[in-house]
PDB file of C-alpha atoms in Angstrom:
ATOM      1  CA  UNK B   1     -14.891 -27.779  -7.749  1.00 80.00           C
ATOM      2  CA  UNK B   2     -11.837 -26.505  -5.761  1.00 91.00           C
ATOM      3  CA  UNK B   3     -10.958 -28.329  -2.839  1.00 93.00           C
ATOM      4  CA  UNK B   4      -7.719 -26.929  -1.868  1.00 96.00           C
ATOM      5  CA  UNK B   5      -7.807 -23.441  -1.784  1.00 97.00           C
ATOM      6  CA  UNK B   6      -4.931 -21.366  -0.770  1.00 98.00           C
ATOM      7  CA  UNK B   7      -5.126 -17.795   0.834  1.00 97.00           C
ATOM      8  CA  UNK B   8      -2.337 -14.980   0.539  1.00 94.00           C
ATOM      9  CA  UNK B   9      -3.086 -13.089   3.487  1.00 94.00           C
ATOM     10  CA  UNK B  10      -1.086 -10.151   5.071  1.00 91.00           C
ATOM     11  CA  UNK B  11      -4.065  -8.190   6.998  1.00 90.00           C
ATOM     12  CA  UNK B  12      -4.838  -5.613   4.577  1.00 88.00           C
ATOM     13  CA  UNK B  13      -8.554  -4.725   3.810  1.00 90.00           C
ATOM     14  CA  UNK B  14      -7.791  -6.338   0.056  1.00 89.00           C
ATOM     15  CA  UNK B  15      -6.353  -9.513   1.623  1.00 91.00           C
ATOM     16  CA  UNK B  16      -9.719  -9.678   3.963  1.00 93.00           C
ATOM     17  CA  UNK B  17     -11.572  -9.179   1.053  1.00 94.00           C
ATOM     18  CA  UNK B  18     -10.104 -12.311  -0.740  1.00 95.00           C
ATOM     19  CA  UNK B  19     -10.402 -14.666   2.548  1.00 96.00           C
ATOM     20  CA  UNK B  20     -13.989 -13.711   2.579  1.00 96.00           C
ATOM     21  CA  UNK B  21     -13.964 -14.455  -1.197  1.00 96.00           C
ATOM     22  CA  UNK B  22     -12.238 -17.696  -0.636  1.00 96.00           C
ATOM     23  CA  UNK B  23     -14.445 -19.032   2.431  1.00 96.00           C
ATOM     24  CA  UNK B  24     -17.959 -18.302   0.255  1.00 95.00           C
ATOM     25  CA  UNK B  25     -16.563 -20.570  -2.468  1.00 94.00           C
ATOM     26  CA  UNK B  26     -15.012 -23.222   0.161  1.00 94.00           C
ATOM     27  CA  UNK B  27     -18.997 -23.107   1.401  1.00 91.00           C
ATOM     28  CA  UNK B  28     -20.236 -22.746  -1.611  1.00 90.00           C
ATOM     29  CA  UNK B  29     -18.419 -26.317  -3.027  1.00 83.00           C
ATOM     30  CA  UNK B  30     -20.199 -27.846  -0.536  1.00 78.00           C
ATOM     31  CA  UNK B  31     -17.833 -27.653   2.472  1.00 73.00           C
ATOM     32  CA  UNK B  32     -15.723 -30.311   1.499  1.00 83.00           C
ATOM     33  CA  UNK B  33     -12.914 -27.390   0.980  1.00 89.00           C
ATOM     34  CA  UNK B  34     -10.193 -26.685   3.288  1.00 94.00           C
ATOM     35  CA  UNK B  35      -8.020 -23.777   2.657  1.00 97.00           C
ATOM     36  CA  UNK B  36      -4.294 -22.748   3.160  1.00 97.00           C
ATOM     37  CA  UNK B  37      -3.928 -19.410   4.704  1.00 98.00           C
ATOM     38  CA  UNK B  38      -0.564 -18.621   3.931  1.00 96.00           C
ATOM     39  CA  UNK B  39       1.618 -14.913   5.182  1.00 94.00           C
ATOM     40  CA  UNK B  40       5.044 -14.673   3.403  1.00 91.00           C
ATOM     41  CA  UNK B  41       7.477 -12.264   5.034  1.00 85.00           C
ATOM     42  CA  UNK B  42       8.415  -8.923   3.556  1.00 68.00           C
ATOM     43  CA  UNK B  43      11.924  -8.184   2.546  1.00 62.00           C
ATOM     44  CA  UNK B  44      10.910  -4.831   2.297  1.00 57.00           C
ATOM     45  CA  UNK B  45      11.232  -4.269   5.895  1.00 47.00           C
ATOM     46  CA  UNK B  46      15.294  -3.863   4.707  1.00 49.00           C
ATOM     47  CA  UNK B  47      14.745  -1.078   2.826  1.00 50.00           C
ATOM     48  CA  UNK B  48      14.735   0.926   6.098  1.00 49.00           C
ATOM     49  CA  UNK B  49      18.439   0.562   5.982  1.00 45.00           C
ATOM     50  CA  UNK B  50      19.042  -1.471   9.094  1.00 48.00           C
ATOM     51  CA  UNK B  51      22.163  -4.221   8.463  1.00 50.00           C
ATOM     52  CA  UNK B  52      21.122  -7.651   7.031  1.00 49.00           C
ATOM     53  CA  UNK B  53      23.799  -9.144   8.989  1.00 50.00           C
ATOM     54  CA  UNK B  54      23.760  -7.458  12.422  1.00 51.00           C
ATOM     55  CA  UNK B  55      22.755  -4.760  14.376  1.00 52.00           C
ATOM     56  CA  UNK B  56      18.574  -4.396  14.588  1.00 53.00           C
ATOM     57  CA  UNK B  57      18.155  -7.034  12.032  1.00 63.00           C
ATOM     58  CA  UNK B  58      17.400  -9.758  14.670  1.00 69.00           C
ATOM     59  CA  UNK B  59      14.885  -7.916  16.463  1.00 78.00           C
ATOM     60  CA  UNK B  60      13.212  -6.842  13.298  1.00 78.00           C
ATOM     61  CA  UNK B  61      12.891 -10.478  12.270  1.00 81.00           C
ATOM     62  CA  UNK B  62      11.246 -11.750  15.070  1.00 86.00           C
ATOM     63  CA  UNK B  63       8.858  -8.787  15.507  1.00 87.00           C
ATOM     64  CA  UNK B  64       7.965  -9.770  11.502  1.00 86.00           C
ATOM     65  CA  UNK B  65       7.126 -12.723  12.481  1.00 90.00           C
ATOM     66  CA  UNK B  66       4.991 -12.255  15.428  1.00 93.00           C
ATOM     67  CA  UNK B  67       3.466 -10.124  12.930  1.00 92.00           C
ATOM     68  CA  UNK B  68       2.977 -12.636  10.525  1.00 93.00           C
ATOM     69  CA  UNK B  69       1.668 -15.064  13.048  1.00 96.00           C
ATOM     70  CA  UNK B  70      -1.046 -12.732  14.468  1.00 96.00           C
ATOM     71  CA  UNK B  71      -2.415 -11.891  10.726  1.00 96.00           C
ATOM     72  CA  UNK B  72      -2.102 -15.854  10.426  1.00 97.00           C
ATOM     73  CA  UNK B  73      -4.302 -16.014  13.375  1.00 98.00           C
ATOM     74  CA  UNK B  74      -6.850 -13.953  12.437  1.00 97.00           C
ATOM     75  CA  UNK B  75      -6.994 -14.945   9.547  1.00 97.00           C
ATOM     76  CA  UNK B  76      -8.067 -18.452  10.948  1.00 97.00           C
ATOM     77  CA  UNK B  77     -10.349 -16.849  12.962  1.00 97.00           C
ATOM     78  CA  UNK B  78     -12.279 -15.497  10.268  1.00 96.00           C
ATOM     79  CA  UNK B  79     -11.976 -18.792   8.225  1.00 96.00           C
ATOM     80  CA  UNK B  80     -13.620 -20.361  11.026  1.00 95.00           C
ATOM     81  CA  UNK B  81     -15.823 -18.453  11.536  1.00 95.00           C
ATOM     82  CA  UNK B  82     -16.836 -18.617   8.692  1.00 93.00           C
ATOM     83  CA  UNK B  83     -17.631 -22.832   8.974  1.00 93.00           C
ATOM     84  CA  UNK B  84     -14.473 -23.409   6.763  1.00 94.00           C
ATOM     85  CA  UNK B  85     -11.417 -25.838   7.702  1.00 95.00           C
ATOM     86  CA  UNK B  86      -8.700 -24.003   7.255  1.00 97.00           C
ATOM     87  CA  UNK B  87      -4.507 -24.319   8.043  1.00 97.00           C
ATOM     88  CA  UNK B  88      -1.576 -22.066   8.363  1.00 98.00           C
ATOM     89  CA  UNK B  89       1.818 -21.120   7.129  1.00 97.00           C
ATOM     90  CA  UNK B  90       4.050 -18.740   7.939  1.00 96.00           C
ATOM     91  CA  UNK B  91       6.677 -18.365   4.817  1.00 92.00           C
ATOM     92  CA  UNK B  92      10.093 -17.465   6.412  1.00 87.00           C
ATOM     93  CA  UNK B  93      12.096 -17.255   2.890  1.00 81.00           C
ATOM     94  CA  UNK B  94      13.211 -13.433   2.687  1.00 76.00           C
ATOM     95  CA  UNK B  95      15.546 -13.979  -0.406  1.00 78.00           C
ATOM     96  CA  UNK B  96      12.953 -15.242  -2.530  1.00 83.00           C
ATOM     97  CA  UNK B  97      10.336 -13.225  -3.894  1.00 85.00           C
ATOM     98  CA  UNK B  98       6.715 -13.491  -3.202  1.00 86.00           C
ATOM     99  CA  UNK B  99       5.403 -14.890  -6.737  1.00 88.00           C
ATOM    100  CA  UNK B 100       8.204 -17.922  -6.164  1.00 91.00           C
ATOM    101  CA  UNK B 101       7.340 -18.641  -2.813  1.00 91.00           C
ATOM    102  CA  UNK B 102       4.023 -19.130  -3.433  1.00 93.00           C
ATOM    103  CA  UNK B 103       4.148 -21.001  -6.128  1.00 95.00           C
ATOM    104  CA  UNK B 104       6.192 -23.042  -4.549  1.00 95.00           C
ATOM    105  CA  UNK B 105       4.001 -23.781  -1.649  1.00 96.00           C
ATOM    106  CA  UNK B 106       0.853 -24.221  -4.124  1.00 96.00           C
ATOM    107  CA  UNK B 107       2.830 -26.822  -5.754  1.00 97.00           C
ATOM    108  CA  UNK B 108       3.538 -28.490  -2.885  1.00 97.00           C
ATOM    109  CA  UNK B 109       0.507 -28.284  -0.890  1.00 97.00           C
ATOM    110  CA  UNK B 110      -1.447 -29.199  -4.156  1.00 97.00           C
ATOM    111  CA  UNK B 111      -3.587 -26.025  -4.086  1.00 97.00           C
ATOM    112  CA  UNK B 112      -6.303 -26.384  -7.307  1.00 95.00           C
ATOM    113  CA  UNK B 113      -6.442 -22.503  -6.510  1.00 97.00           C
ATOM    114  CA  UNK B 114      -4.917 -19.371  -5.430  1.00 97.00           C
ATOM    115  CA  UNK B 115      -6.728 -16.704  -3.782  1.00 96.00           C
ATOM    116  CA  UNK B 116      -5.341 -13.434  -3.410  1.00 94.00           C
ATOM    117  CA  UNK B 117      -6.403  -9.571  -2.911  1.00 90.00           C
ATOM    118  CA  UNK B 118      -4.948  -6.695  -5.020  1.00 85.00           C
ATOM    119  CA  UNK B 119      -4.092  -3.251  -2.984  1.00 70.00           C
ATOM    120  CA  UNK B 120      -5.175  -1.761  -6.911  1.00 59.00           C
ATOM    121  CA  UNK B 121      -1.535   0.320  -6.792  1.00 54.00           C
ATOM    122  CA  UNK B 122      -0.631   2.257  -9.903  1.00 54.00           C
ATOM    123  CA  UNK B 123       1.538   4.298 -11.384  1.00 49.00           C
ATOM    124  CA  UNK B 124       4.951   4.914  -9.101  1.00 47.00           C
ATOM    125  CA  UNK B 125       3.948   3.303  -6.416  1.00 44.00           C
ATOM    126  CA  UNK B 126       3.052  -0.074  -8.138  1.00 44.00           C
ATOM    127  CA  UNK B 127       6.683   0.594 -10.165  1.00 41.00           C
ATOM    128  CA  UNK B 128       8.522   1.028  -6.886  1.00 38.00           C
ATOM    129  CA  UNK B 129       6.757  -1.593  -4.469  1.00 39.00           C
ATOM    130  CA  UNK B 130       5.813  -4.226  -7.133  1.00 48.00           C
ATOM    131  CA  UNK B 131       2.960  -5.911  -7.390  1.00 73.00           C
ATOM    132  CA  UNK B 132       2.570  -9.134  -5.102  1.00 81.00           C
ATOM    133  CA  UNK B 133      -0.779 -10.291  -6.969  1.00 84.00           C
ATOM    134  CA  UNK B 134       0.494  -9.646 -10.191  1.00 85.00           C
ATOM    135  CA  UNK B 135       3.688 -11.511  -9.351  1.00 87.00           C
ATOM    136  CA  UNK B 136       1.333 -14.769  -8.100  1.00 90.00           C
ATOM    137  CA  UNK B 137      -0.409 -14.850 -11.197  1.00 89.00           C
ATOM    138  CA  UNK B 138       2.160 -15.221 -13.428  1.00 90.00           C
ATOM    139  CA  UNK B 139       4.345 -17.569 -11.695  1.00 92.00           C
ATOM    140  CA  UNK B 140       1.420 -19.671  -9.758  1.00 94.00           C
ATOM    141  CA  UNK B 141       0.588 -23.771 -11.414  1.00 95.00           C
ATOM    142  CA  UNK B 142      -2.851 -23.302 -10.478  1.00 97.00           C
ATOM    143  CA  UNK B 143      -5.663 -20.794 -11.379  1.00 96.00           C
ATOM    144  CA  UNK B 144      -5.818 -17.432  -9.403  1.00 95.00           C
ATOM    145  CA  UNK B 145      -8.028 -16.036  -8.483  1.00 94.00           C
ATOM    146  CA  UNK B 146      -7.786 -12.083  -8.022  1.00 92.00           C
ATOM    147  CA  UNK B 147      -9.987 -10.355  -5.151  1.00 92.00           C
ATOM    148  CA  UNK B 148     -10.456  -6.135  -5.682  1.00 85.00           C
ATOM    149  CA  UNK B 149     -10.999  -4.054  -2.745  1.00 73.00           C
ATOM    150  CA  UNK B 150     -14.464  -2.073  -3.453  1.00 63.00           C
ATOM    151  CA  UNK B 151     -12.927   1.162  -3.895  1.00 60.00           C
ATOM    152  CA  UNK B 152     -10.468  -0.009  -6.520  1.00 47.00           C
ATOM    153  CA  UNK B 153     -13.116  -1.819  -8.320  1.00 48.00           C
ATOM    154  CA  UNK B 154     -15.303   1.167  -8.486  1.00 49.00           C
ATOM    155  CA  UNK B 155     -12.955   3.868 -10.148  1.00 53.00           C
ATOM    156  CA  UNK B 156     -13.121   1.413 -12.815  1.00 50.00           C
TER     157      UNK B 156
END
């Protein structure tokens, strides 16, 4: 039975997918689950060529996380929604990569599991952009577990 679930969420249909995931097994091990939503900023943002240490950089910051914060909050929403206890955190570490930072926080937070969606990329785009879940999974402590969207898992 999982009790500590945590949630990679960034507001994508995949990452809905694995919150709904995550909330049916919270419910389904009795309710005695809480889960972790957690958003990790995007250093990709940079690649846009704006100056790291000046200029629009600021701006773009904050308006990431305001971002962040609103997919955090909806997130919630849903959770709740859903009859689920659920918590927040915003990860604010943009020179670490995603698969670190999460582990880190599982670790931390004590998560017995990770939940997280795949966008099913392939070929250049998952060479050039990476691939957050597959990043998770090999760096988490815990067991992940890996959410397709529908259309991915169906051109299987």
């Amino acid at each position: 039975m999982y009790k500590r679930i945590m949630v990679a969420v960034d507001g994508s249909d995949a990452s809905n997918k694995a919150l709904v995931a995550a909330t049916d097994l919270a419910r389904d091990c009795g309710g005695r689950s809480v889960l972790l939503l957690v958003h990790a900023l995007d250093d990709m943002a940079y690649i846009s060529g704006l100056d790291p240490y000046g200029g629009q950089s600021g701006a773009l910051i904050e308006i990431m996380r305001e971002t962040g914060e609103k997919i955090l909050a909806e997130a919630l929403a849903i959770a709740e929604s859903a009859g689920v206890q659920a918590e927040t955190l915003l990860i604010d570490r943009l020179d670490e990569r995603l698969g670190d930072t999460v582990a880190r926080e599982a670790q931390q937070w004590k998560a017995d599991l990770i939940v997280v969606g795949t966008h099913g990329r392939r070929n250049i785009s998952r060479m050039l952009l990476g691939s957050g879940a597959e990043q998770i999974i090999r760096l988490s402590p815990v067991p992940v577990l890996v959410v397709r969207k529908a259309e991915d898992a169906a051109a299987k």
